Amino acid sequence: MITVAPTGAEVSKDEWPVLPTTLEELVAEARACEAAGASMIHVHIRDDDARPTLDLGRLHETVAALRSETSLVVQLSTGGSVHDPLDARLAVLDAAPDSCSLTCGTVNFGDDVFLNPFPFMAQLYERAREREVVPEFELFDLGHVAALERLLDRFGPPWGGAVHVDFVMGVPGGMPGTVAALVAGVQALPPQVTSWSATGIGRTHLPVLAGALALGGHVRVGMEDNLMYAPKRPVTGNGELVARAAALAAQLQRPPATTSDARSLLHLA
Ligand code: KMH
Ligand code: ZN
């Protein structure tokens, strides 16, 4: 399964004009990524000034547009930006996505802190279950694997029963984006985990991609995580990152999952 994270909350539209920040740009990019082999989209939205927002009206509109124009699994970020309050991040579930991200602990995030106290994780987890939204557990550090195990042991399985995790590696302050760290993370996963994916930030993008494919995992790519296609060669759009991941996967005899494969994998209705 290839997930595309096309926008994120950190990259500046002024510096990266190809970053999809309007609904029209996001839908066009989503369609291109689906055609290139993506089956899930991890979505952050922006306001009219291209600043990150968790505006519920826009989130509803975004989910509806992606559902009508693509068959991608729609995952809304509940991480938002490091400046978003916890209650606004919880409210993202009101937009009724297929899936939501759920980060399993606080982590240094460059010079900022990405806050995810355990009670917030628990509240988000229970609310996702009530709303029949499949969580994707984001693991930025090895300690997050332990927090995931604590969450599952205490609260039981998520809605649908699939426990899908994504290692987000190479954030300044989190675990490094190396194959050694990925192997350590995969080996530490609790037995309830049914599938795992990985993404590497910045220049760790390719080693993590290749390592995840070789280890039997799923992958995430996109401009939220990586803006350079190669040294001195900026990304021209998310589609080419998906296309490269799909080609590498196919060469390794692991052709990309279709959107219906992804729905089965995540036990979506
Ligand atoms: N933007 C980061 C602070 C998520 O989407 O759930 C958090 C993030 C994780 O991107
Ligand atoms: Zn995100």
mmCIF file of C-alpha atoms in Angstrom, residues 16-210:
data_model
loop_
_atom_site.group_PDB
_atom_site.id
_atom_site.type_symbol
_atom_site.label_atom_id
_atom_site.label_comp_id
_atom_site.label_asym_id
_atom_site.label_seq_id
_atom_site.Cartn_x
_atom_site.Cartn_y
_atom_site.Cartn_z
ATOM 1 C CA TRP A 16 7.190 25.598 -2.866
ATOM 2 C CA PRO A 17 4.511 26.791 -5.300
ATOM 3 C CA VAL A 18 3.805 23.215 -6.490
ATOM 4 C CA LEU A 19 2.633 22.259 -2.981
ATOM 5 C CA PRO A 20 -1.119 21.489 -3.244
ATOM 6 C CA THR A 21 -2.856 23.878 -0.845
ATOM 7 C CA THR A 22 -6.220 24.715 -2.446
ATOM 8 C CA LEU A 23 -8.983 22.136 -2.721
ATOM 9 C CA GLU A 24 -8.661 22.128 -6.513
ATOM 10 C CA GLU A 25 -4.913 21.534 -6.316
ATOM 11 C CA LEU A 26 -5.367 18.821 -3.705
ATOM 12 C CA VAL A 27 -7.972 16.951 -5.759
ATOM 13 C CA ALA A 28 -5.877 17.206 -8.938
ATOM 14 C CA GLU A 29 -2.831 15.923 -7.080
ATOM 15 C CA ALA A 30 -4.861 13.122 -5.469
ATOM 16 C CA ARG A 31 -6.097 11.975 -8.871
ATOM 17 C CA ALA A 32 -2.554 11.969 -10.270
ATOM 18 C CA CYS A 33 -1.293 10.033 -7.263
ATOM 19 C CA GLU A 34 -4.049 7.443 -7.510
ATOM 20 C CA ALA A 35 -3.201 6.955 -11.190
ATOM 21 C CA ALA A 36 0.464 6.531 -10.219
ATOM 22 C CA GLY A 37 -0.281 3.817 -7.623
ATOM 23 C CA ALA A 38 -1.323 5.450 -4.343
ATOM 24 C CA SER A 39 -4.226 3.909 -2.450
ATOM 25 C CA MET A 40 -4.478 6.144 0.619
ATOM 26 C CA ILE A 41 -4.081 9.906 1.061
ATOM 27 C CA HIS A 42 -2.966 11.515 4.335
ATOM 28 C CA VAL A 43 -4.524 14.966 4.328
ATOM 29 C CA HIS A 44 -3.629 18.290 5.915
ATOM 30 C CA ILE A 45 -5.526 21.309 4.624
ATOM 31 C CA ARG A 46 -4.666 24.994 4.276
ATOM 32 C CA ASP A 47 -6.681 28.216 4.464
ATOM 33 C CA ASP A 48 -7.003 30.886 1.754
ATOM 34 C CA ASP A 49 -3.558 32.190 2.698
ATOM 35 C CA ALA A 50 -2.093 28.673 2.428
ATOM 36 C CA ARG A 51 -1.629 28.468 6.186
ATOM 37 C CA PRO A 52 -2.460 25.179 7.972
ATOM 38 C CA THR A 53 -6.019 25.030 9.304
ATOM 39 C CA LEU A 54 -8.335 22.524 10.973
ATOM 40 C CA ASP A 55 -11.458 24.382 9.878
ATOM 41 C CA LEU A 56 -14.250 21.812 10.047
ATOM 42 C CA GLY A 57 -16.226 23.148 7.111
ATOM 43 C CA ARG A 58 -13.159 22.874 4.890
ATOM 44 C CA LEU A 59 -12.382 19.411 6.232
ATOM 45 C CA HIS A 60 -15.914 18.212 5.391
ATOM 46 C CA GLU A 61 -15.623 19.711 1.913
ATOM 47 C CA THR A 62 -12.234 18.086 1.401
ATOM 48 C CA VAL A 63 -13.428 14.623 2.430
ATOM 49 C CA ALA A 64 -16.456 14.950 0.128
ATOM 50 C CA ALA A 65 -14.369 16.133 -2.844
ATOM 51 C CA LEU A 66 -11.745 13.395 -2.452
ATOM 52 C CA ARG A 67 -14.502 10.775 -2.148
ATOM 53 C CA SER A 68 -16.278 11.995 -5.266
ATOM 54 C CA GLU A 69 -13.158 12.473 -7.440
ATOM 55 C CA THR A 70 -11.036 9.501 -6.319
ATOM 56 C CA SER A 71 -11.402 6.106 -4.687
ATOM 57 C CA LEU A 72 -8.462 6.699 -2.365
ATOM 58 C CA VAL A 73 -8.821 5.867 1.316
ATOM 59 C CA VAL A 74 -9.142 9.302 2.929
ATOM 60 C CA GLN A 75 -7.084 9.763 6.065
ATOM 61 C CA LEU A 76 -7.305 13.086 7.882
ATOM 62 C CA SER A 77 -4.396 14.231 9.994
ATOM 63 C CA THR A 78 -5.231 14.743 13.658
ATOM 64 C CA GLY A 79 -1.659 15.916 14.167
ATOM 65 C CA GLY A 80 -2.305 19.222 12.465
ATOM 66 C CA SER A 81 0.508 21.651 13.063
ATOM 67 C CA VAL A 82 2.528 21.920 16.284
ATOM 68 C CA HIS A 83 0.496 25.061 17.082
ATOM 69 C CA ASP A 84 -2.957 23.438 16.964
ATOM 70 C CA PRO A 85 -4.778 22.924 20.272
ATOM 71 C CA LEU A 86 -5.724 19.386 21.293
ATOM 72 C CA ASP A 87 -9.489 20.006 21.202
ATOM 73 C CA ALA A 88 -9.334 21.178 17.565
ATOM 74 C CA ARG A 89 -7.298 18.084 16.714
ATOM 75 C CA LEU A 90 -9.949 15.847 18.321
ATOM 76 C CA ALA A 91 -12.703 17.630 16.401
ATOM 77 C CA VAL A 92 -11.167 16.526 13.077
ATOM 78 C CA LEU A 93 -13.078 13.261 13.529
ATOM 79 C CA ASP A 94 -16.332 15.204 13.072
ATOM 80 C CA ALA A 95 -15.472 15.389 9.360
ATOM 81 C CA ALA A 96 -15.981 11.593 9.175
ATOM 82 C CA PRO A 97 -12.891 10.429 7.264
ATOM 83 C CA ASP A 98 -12.180 6.746 6.552
ATOM 84 C CA SER A 99 -9.036 6.905 8.644
ATOM 85 C CA CYS A 100 -7.227 9.299 10.965
ATOM 86 C CA SER A 101 -3.645 9.593 12.098
ATOM 87 C CA LEU A 102 -3.021 9.018 15.814
ATOM 88 C CA THR A 103 0.476 9.812 17.015
ATOM 89 C CA CYS A 104 1.606 7.632 19.896
ATOM 90 C CA GLY A 105 3.514 10.134 21.975
ATOM 91 C CA THR A 106 5.088 13.538 22.314
ATOM 92 C CA VAL A 107 8.225 14.197 20.298
ATOM 93 C CA ASN A 108 10.669 17.037 19.744
ATOM 94 C CA PHE A 109 9.934 18.417 16.280
ATOM 95 C CA GLY A 110 12.829 20.569 15.165
ATOM 96 C CA ASP A 111 12.768 23.492 17.591
ATOM 97 C CA ASP A 112 9.124 22.791 18.464
ATOM 98 C CA VAL A 113 7.312 20.080 20.405
ATOM 99 C CA PHE A 114 4.620 17.880 18.850
ATOM 100 C CA LEU A 115 2.398 17.255 21.858
ATOM 101 C CA ASN A 116 0.571 13.945 22.284
ATOM 102 C CA PRO A 117 0.024 13.168 25.979
ATOM 103 C CA PHE A 118 -1.308 9.675 26.715
ATOM 104 C CA PRO A 119 -4.771 10.898 27.867
ATOM 105 C CA PHE A 120 -5.146 12.733 24.525
ATOM 106 C CA MET A 121 -4.144 9.598 22.620
ATOM 107 C CA ALA A 122 -6.711 7.623 24.609
ATOM 108 C CA GLN A 123 -9.475 10.164 23.972
ATOM 109 C CA LEU A 124 -8.726 10.251 20.256
ATOM 110 C CA TYR A 125 -8.613 6.465 20.142
ATOM 111 C CA GLU A 126 -11.994 6.046 21.821
ATOM 112 C CA ARG A 127 -13.587 8.772 19.734
ATOM 113 C CA ALA A 128 -12.272 7.174 16.529
ATOM 114 C CA ARG A 129 -13.834 3.886 17.599
ATOM 115 C CA GLU A 130 -17.193 5.548 18.344
ATOM 116 C CA ARG A 131 -17.134 7.259 14.929
ATOM 117 C CA GLU A 132 -16.058 4.075 13.097
ATOM 118 C CA VAL A 133 -12.839 5.696 11.869
ATOM 119 C CA VAL A 134 -9.777 3.468 11.408
ATOM 120 C CA PRO A 135 -6.750 4.938 13.164
ATOM 121 C CA GLU A 136 -3.260 4.824 11.694
ATOM 122 C CA PHE A 137 -0.809 4.894 14.579
ATOM 123 C CA GLU A 138 2.097 7.247 13.830
ATOM 124 C CA LEU A 139 5.348 6.190 15.470
ATOM 125 C CA PHE A 140 8.085 8.846 15.522
ATOM 126 C CA ASP A 141 10.204 7.120 18.129
ATOM 127 C CA LEU A 142 10.809 3.692 19.628
ATOM 128 C CA GLY A 143 9.060 4.811 22.827
ATOM 129 C CA HIS A 144 5.923 5.383 20.735
ATOM 130 C CA VAL A 145 5.827 1.640 20.046
ATOM 131 C CA ALA A 146 5.628 1.023 23.789
ATOM 132 C CA ALA A 147 2.875 3.653 24.121
ATOM 133 C CA LEU A 148 0.921 1.940 21.325
ATOM 134 C CA GLU A 149 1.152 -1.367 23.188
ATOM 135 C CA ARG A 150 -0.084 0.327 26.362
ATOM 136 C CA LEU A 151 -3.016 1.844 24.459
ATOM 137 C CA LEU A 152 -4.031 -1.465 22.865
ATOM 138 C CA ASP A 153 -3.655 -3.401 26.118
ATOM 139 C CA ARG A 154 -5.744 -0.888 28.017
ATOM 140 C CA PHE A 155 -8.484 -0.148 25.477
ATOM 141 C CA GLY A 156 -8.636 -3.183 23.189
ATOM 142 C CA PRO A 157 -8.715 -3.216 19.391
ATOM 143 C CA PRO A 158 -9.758 -0.248 17.239
ATOM 144 C CA TRP A 159 -12.937 -0.164 15.194
ATOM 145 C CA GLY A 160 -12.726 -2.840 12.491
ATOM 146 C CA GLY A 161 -9.874 -4.650 14.251
ATOM 147 C CA ALA A 162 -7.008 -3.689 11.912
ATOM 148 C CA VAL A 163 -4.012 -2.212 13.717
ATOM 149 C CA HIS A 164 -2.053 -0.321 11.073
ATOM 150 C CA VAL A 165 1.011 1.703 12.038
ATOM 151 C CA ASP A 166 3.296 4.092 10.194
ATOM 152 C CA PHE A 167 6.887 4.767 11.243
ATOM 153 C CA VAL A 168 7.655 8.443 10.617
ATOM 154 C CA MET A 169 11.441 8.498 10.668
ATOM 155 C CA GLY A 170 14.107 11.150 10.475
ATOM 156 C CA VAL A 171 12.194 14.016 12.148
ATOM 157 C CA PRO A 172 14.784 16.138 13.982
ATOM 158 C CA GLY A 173 14.045 14.942 17.525
ATOM 159 C CA GLY A 174 12.591 11.538 16.644
ATOM 160 C CA MET A 175 14.164 8.229 15.650
ATOM 161 C CA PRO A 176 16.675 8.387 12.811
ATOM 162 C CA GLY A 177 15.637 7.447 9.291
ATOM 163 C CA THR A 178 17.842 4.397 9.035
ATOM 164 C CA VAL A 179 17.204 0.778 8.181
ATOM 165 C CA ALA A 180 18.669 -0.197 11.577
ATOM 166 C CA ALA A 181 16.073 1.950 13.387
ATOM 167 C CA LEU A 182 13.308 0.577 11.162
ATOM 168 C CA VAL A 183 14.294 -3.018 11.949
ATOM 169 C CA ALA A 184 14.334 -2.184 15.679
ATOM 170 C CA GLY A 185 10.871 -0.620 15.380
ATOM 171 C CA VAL A 186 9.389 -3.531 13.441
ATOM 172 C CA GLN A 187 10.844 -6.056 15.883
ATOM 173 C CA ALA A 188 9.314 -4.167 18.819
ATOM 174 C CA LEU A 189 5.770 -4.024 17.387
ATOM 175 C CA PRO A 190 3.140 -5.623 19.628
ATOM 176 C CA PRO A 191 1.434 -8.771 18.295
ATOM 177 C CA GLN A 192 -1.870 -6.955 17.708
ATOM 178 C CA VAL A 193 -0.328 -4.989 14.805
ATOM 179 C CA THR A 194 -1.738 -6.240 11.499
ATOM 180 C CA SER A 195 0.265 -4.078 9.065
ATOM 181 C CA TRP A 196 3.008 -1.461 9.094
ATOM 182 C CA SER A 197 4.249 1.274 6.833
ATOM 183 C CA ALA A 198 7.177 3.688 6.927
ATOM 184 C CA THR A 199 8.234 7.081 5.667
ATOM 185 C CA GLY A 200 11.564 8.873 5.929
ATOM 186 C CA ILE A 201 11.777 12.651 6.196
ATOM 187 C CA GLY A 202 14.044 14.578 3.819
ATOM 188 C CA ARG A 203 17.163 12.760 2.731
ATOM 189 C CA THR A 204 16.159 9.650 4.704
ATOM 190 C CA HIS A 205 13.267 9.228 2.269
ATOM 191 C CA LEU A 206 14.928 6.751 -0.108
ATOM 192 C CA PRO A 207 16.696 4.510 2.432
ATOM 193 C CA VAL A 208 13.473 4.178 4.443
ATOM 194 C CA LEU A 209 11.436 3.533 1.282
ATOM 195 C CA ALA A 210 13.813 0.824 0.085
#
